[in-house]
Structures are given as C-alpha cells and as structure tokens.
C-alpha cells in the first residue's frame, strides 16, 4: 500500500482494516456500541465489507437492502439481492428488504421514465428514492444511525465535482458524519478513508461474495469520469486522493474554507405525506414524484 507506506500479510491486513475502522468511528464520533446501526447494503464489496467489519467489531448492525428493480439484461437487482441475503444468512444477521416496486407500484427505471426526471437516466430518481427509503426505514424501525459504504474513491470524486463547481452548500454537507435532525437519522460513512482497492482486497481475503458488476446505469456517469481522473493523479502521486480529502475535512473543521455562513437548517419543514423534512413548500420531492407517476398511470 504505497499510499500508507505499508505492506501487510493476509492475517495482519484482516486485523488492520477493522482496527482502522474503529479508529475512524471514534475520531469522527460516528456511533457507540450502545446504538443501533442500519447498514445500507447493495450487495457490492463496500457495503458488505462494511457490514462484515462492523459485526466483527461487535456493533449492533442490521442490513437494509433496497430492491430497485433494475434488470438491464444482467439481472442486476436480482443478483445483488441474492448476494446480500446470502451474506446475511451465512452470518446470521438481520436484513430488511424494501422492494420499491411493491411499495410504490413501479420499479426505479419506470418511475424515472414516468416522472420525467433526470434526462433519460434513472439515477436522479434512484438517488432520491434511496435517500428517502433509507431514512424512512431507519426512522420507522428506531435505528440511531444509518451507515453507508462510501469509500475514499467515492468521496474524493464527489468532493472533486463539488469543488469544480464550488457548490458551497454541498461542500458544507460532505463529511464522514451528517448529524441527525428532526425526522432524519444521523448518517455516517465509516469507510470514507479507505481506498476502493483496499475494500476489494478485504472482501477477497475474507471470502465475501459480492456483485462485481456496477449498476448498468452507472456507465458513462460523471462520477466515474472523475474517479478516472483522480486515479491518474494517484498513480503519479500516491496518496494524493487521501490528502485531497483529508485536507478538505481539516479546512472545513477549522473554518478555513471559503464558506462562512452556516446552512445547517435551511428552513426545513415536514412533508405532509411522509413526515420527512423537506425544503420544498408542500410535499417533498419524493412524494411529489410518486404522485405524478400515479396520476399518469
Ligand atoms: S443511482 Fe444510477 Fe446508482 Fe441507481 S440507477 Fe444505478 S447507477 S444504482 S449508485
Ligand atoms: Zn414526502
């Protein structure tokens, strides 16, 4: 691992990953052993690796799988669900499953098409639905915190995109922890300092079976493009990605960033239908999207 100037054997690597994770959980005050954690599981290496690490560290962590109804000729949702369930069964863990089609009448690609959001790609609607459902389940089932498997490559790509457009509101919100607010569970990203390939190595060494394919709709996305750019940078300057992200966190913490005002609570109120906070005047964006789709059905 050139970026850490470190070389480990299998045995020590499998100890090092949970140790580091525990260090980050404490450093950023993510959660304690007394809290109930809901891990968003997609069937991919990051989320399954995260779940595995948290359980090995003795945390009370249940899983949540969202069935998006994405097929695209490779049976994507079906296969990812099978692997998430397999992991849960093998480790005797509780996995909640929410099927978007059963819950809201249509799978994600159809919701996207009918609601005319996102220029031919379902990702905008998908992201909206995922955030909404993760929050809903965390709230309804009484979880203290919602954990996602975002790794350093993900976070650096988002940071890069936000920096390119100086999206100050998003920059202020990006970090390992997003505190809870009325009706919204705390959100944490315990893997945000691990490189993607460190997660791949962890899953391989632990024998975790995960879905290799990315969601077919991810192809050609901006975030993949940014990841490629950052990988070029990383090849030339090992550690650059980590420095980029960590320096940002420091600057944000010390208030050295160009942003000064506090956007904490941008006039949120509760959506009359689902009772989740929203900045819109009436129904939240998700509920409005569902209404629109049902109206045209
Ligand atoms: S947003 Fe888009 Fe992802 Fe949803 S449709 Fe697939 S690629 S899964 S992270
Ligand atoms: Zn709503």
XYZ file of C-alpha atoms and ligand atoms in Angstrom:
307
model
C 0.000 0.000 0.000
C 2.188 2.801 -1.313
C -0.257 5.435 -0.111
C 0.336 4.359 3.516
C 3.937 3.198 3.005
C 2.804 -0.095 4.445
C 2.901 -3.765 3.396
C 0.846 -6.368 5.247
C 0.295 -10.111 5.021
C -3.232 -11.508 4.846
C -3.535 -12.112 8.556
C -2.409 -8.648 9.533
C -4.392 -6.970 6.798
C -7.567 -8.558 8.137
C -6.760 -7.144 11.555
C -5.629 -3.766 10.279
C -8.913 -2.965 8.457
C -11.239 -3.265 11.499
C -8.666 -1.515 13.723
C -8.525 1.418 11.344
C -12.308 1.488 11.006
C -12.707 1.591 14.781
C -10.236 4.451 14.882
C -12.249 6.453 12.329
C -15.561 5.675 14.093
C -14.132 7.141 17.306
C -12.289 10.023 15.677
C -15.397 11.316 13.949
C -17.824 10.366 16.738
C -19.910 8.197 14.457
C -21.647 5.909 16.939
C -21.155 3.823 20.059
C -21.637 0.175 20.914
C -24.949 1.082 22.548
C -26.533 2.421 19.389
C -28.465 0.514 16.751
C -26.962 0.788 13.301
C -28.696 0.263 9.989
C -26.249 -0.551 7.193
C -27.400 0.191 3.649
C -26.403 -2.958 1.758
C -26.298 -3.082 -2.019
C -24.636 -6.465 -2.485
C -21.408 -4.746 -3.566
C -17.997 -5.023 -1.915
C -18.109 -1.787 0.041
C -21.406 -2.272 1.818
C -20.879 -5.982 2.510
C -17.312 -5.287 3.645
C -18.600 -2.556 5.946
C -21.260 -4.787 7.440
C -18.683 -7.526 7.996
C -16.255 -5.146 9.716
C -18.916 -3.639 11.992
C -20.115 -7.049 13.074
C -16.538 -8.195 13.693
C -16.076 -5.105 15.863
C -19.101 -6.131 17.908
C -21.521 -3.402 16.819
C -25.278 -3.997 16.626
C -25.641 -3.688 12.881
C -28.601 -4.808 10.779
C -28.790 -4.512 6.999
C -31.194 -2.792 4.658
C -31.456 -3.838 1.032
C -33.445 -1.717 -1.394
C -34.840 -3.593 -4.387
C -34.628 -1.048 -7.196
C -35.972 -3.310 -9.929
C -33.016 -2.825 -12.273
C -32.501 -5.635 -14.736
C -30.928 -4.284 -17.940
C -30.211 -7.758 -19.242
C -27.866 -8.720 -16.416
C -30.445 -9.323 -13.714
C -28.669 -6.694 -11.627
C -31.152 -6.229 -8.790
C -31.966 -9.894 -8.518
C -28.326 -10.911 -8.287
C -27.347 -8.167 -5.841
C -30.246 -9.079 -3.595
C -29.276 -12.743 -3.670
C -25.730 -11.907 -2.545
C -26.891 -9.549 0.200
C -29.250 -12.220 1.503
C -26.558 -14.882 1.250
C -24.180 -12.812 3.362
C -26.872 -12.172 5.962
C -27.798 -15.865 6.146
C -24.210 -17.039 6.431
C -23.515 -14.651 9.291
C -26.875 -14.985 10.948
C -27.691 -11.303 10.538
C -30.941 -9.457 10.102
C -31.564 -7.999 6.640
C -34.558 -5.754 5.974
C -35.684 -5.746 2.369
C -37.740 -2.997 0.757
C -38.915 -3.555 -2.777
C -39.577 -0.216 -4.459
C -41.980 -1.714 -6.987
C -44.062 -3.421 -4.310
C -44.024 -0.317 -2.170
C -44.671 2.344 -4.819
C -46.126 0.483 -7.777
C -43.215 0.739 -10.205
C -39.515 -0.159 -10.348
C -36.979 2.689 -10.463
C -36.487 2.815 -14.261
C -40.260 3.174 -14.791
C -40.621 5.753 -12.020
C -37.829 7.722 -13.691
C -39.392 7.479 -17.117
C -42.846 8.491 -15.968
C -41.735 11.325 -13.746
C -39.504 12.816 -16.490
C -36.698 13.489 -14.077
C -33.021 13.164 -14.888
C -32.613 13.392 -18.687
C -33.074 9.771 -19.712
C -31.079 8.298 -16.816
C -32.838 6.906 -13.747
C -30.065 7.952 -11.351
C -31.702 11.156 -10.103
C -34.902 9.337 -9.196
C -32.913 6.384 -7.868
C -30.832 8.582 -5.560
C -33.923 10.387 -4.353
C -35.738 7.115 -3.659
C -32.740 5.578 -1.888
C -32.277 8.536 0.454
C -35.994 8.655 1.171
C -36.384 4.947 1.868
C -33.230 4.617 3.955
C -34.436 7.431 6.169
C -37.916 6.059 6.385
C -36.801 2.598 7.451
C -34.251 3.971 9.929
C -36.920 6.182 11.495
C -39.775 3.659 11.467
C -37.690 0.846 12.921
C -35.938 3.001 15.507
C -32.331 2.899 14.319
C -29.995 5.554 15.713
C -27.762 5.797 12.747
C -27.603 4.957 9.085
C -24.261 3.707 7.743
C -23.324 3.614 4.078
C -20.322 2.018 2.380
C -18.932 5.102 0.612
C -15.178 4.715 0.253
C -12.408 7.249 -0.329
C -12.703 6.991 -4.109
C -16.416 7.834 -3.879
C -15.879 10.718 -1.502
C -12.937 12.165 -3.400
C -14.934 12.061 -6.647
C -17.879 13.862 -5.048
C -15.535 16.399 -3.486
C -13.807 16.931 -6.814
C -17.139 17.528 -8.557
C -18.352 19.915 -5.870
C -15.073 21.784 -5.912
C -15.119 22.174 -9.675
C -18.431 23.951 -9.374
C -17.751 25.480 -5.925
C -21.023 24.048 -4.717
C -20.687 25.501 -1.239
C -23.888 24.065 0.136
C -22.836 20.543 -0.827
C -19.284 21.108 0.357
C -20.573 22.063 3.781
C -22.644 18.919 3.993
C -19.982 16.499 2.819
C -18.204 14.633 5.561
C -17.944 11.356 7.480
C -20.946 12.294 9.650
C -24.139 14.159 8.885
C -25.782 14.813 12.265
C -29.391 13.851 12.800
C -32.051 16.486 12.583
C -35.821 16.372 13.100
C -37.031 13.262 11.350
C -33.673 12.442 9.772
C -31.354 9.782 11.160
C -27.641 10.517 11.607
C -25.703 9.399 8.544
C -22.175 8.043 8.705
C -19.562 6.763 6.281
C -17.109 4.614 8.247
C -15.143 3.613 5.109
C -14.543 7.130 3.835
C -10.788 6.883 4.366
C -10.272 3.516 2.668
C -9.291 3.274 -0.969
C -11.624 1.267 -3.156
C -8.974 -1.350 -3.790
C -8.466 -1.770 -0.054
C -12.116 -2.776 0.160
C -11.718 -5.162 -2.766
C -8.731 -6.752 -1.076
C -10.610 -7.037 2.211
C -13.592 -8.807 0.642
C -11.386 -11.181 -1.315
C -9.341 -12.104 1.741
C -12.475 -12.570 3.842
C -14.072 -14.690 1.128
C -17.084 -12.400 0.832
C -19.018 -12.992 -2.360
C -20.219 -9.692 -3.825
C -21.633 -8.430 -7.093
C -18.774 -7.425 -9.416
C -20.868 -5.565 -11.930
C -21.698 -1.958 -11.280
C -25.257 -0.902 -11.832
C -25.608 -0.737 -15.643
C -26.806 2.857 -15.397
C -23.541 3.957 -13.789
C -21.772 3.633 -17.126
C -20.621 6.941 -18.531
C -21.530 8.827 -15.369
C -19.729 11.943 -14.271
C -18.606 10.332 -11.055
C -16.868 7.509 -12.934
C -15.119 10.074 -15.089
C -13.906 11.949 -12.013
C -12.707 8.704 -10.468
C -10.618 8.004 -13.565
C -9.082 11.453 -13.405
C -8.262 11.051 -9.735
C -6.772 7.621 -10.387
C -4.385 9.163 -12.891
C -3.388 11.664 -10.261
C -2.988 8.915 -7.676
C -0.753 6.879 -9.989
C 1.572 9.826 -10.401
C 1.367 10.869 -6.766
C 0.457 8.018 -4.389
C -1.603 9.336 -1.506
C -2.911 12.356 -3.433
C -6.525 11.226 -3.171
C -6.331 10.770 0.562
C -4.584 14.121 1.050
C -7.203 15.868 -1.092
C -9.992 14.512 1.079
C -8.327 14.870 4.479
C -7.157 18.428 3.876
C -10.701 19.308 2.917
C -12.035 17.862 6.169
C -9.449 19.832 8.133
C -10.215 23.073 6.336
C -13.900 22.596 6.883
C -13.436 21.854 10.558
C -11.237 24.810 11.290
C -13.497 27.083 9.277
C -10.657 27.881 6.878
C -12.853 27.089 3.932
C -14.154 29.964 1.860
C -17.624 29.294 3.184
C -18.627 31.244 6.227
C -22.316 31.155 6.679
C -23.964 28.282 8.411
C -26.526 26.486 6.307
C -27.315 23.876 8.958
C -31.088 24.088 8.780
C -32.185 25.698 5.548
C -35.794 26.217 6.622
C -36.885 22.621 6.633
C -40.447 21.622 7.368
C -42.182 18.255 7.385
C -43.702 16.776 4.245
C -47.449 16.402 4.907
C -47.464 12.899 3.456
C -44.380 11.056 4.684
C -43.370 13.379 7.559
C -39.741 13.625 6.497
C -38.063 17.040 6.454
C -38.039 18.854 3.148
C -37.100 22.299 1.926
C -39.961 22.449 -0.579
C -43.193 24.239 0.282
C -45.559 21.316 0.291
C -44.956 17.610 -0.468
C -41.304 16.517 -0.510
C -39.690 15.850 -3.887
C -40.059 12.114 -3.495
C -43.769 12.150 -2.641
C -44.389 14.616 -5.475
C -42.622 12.328 -7.902
C -44.739 9.347 -6.793
C -47.948 11.387 -7.084
C -47.059 12.474 -10.557
C -46.318 8.932 -11.651
C -49.558 7.601 -10.213
C -51.508 10.404 -11.866
C -50.209 9.389 -15.281
C -50.600 5.646 -14.654
S -28.115 5.792 -8.909
Fe -27.970 5.198 -11.031
Fe -26.729 4.085 -8.973
Fe -29.359 3.967 -9.062
S -29.652 3.780 -11.220
Fe -27.889 2.539 -10.751
S -26.211 3.915 -11.110
S -27.987 2.311 -8.568
S -25.262 4.328 -7.381
Zn -42.794 13.051 1.456
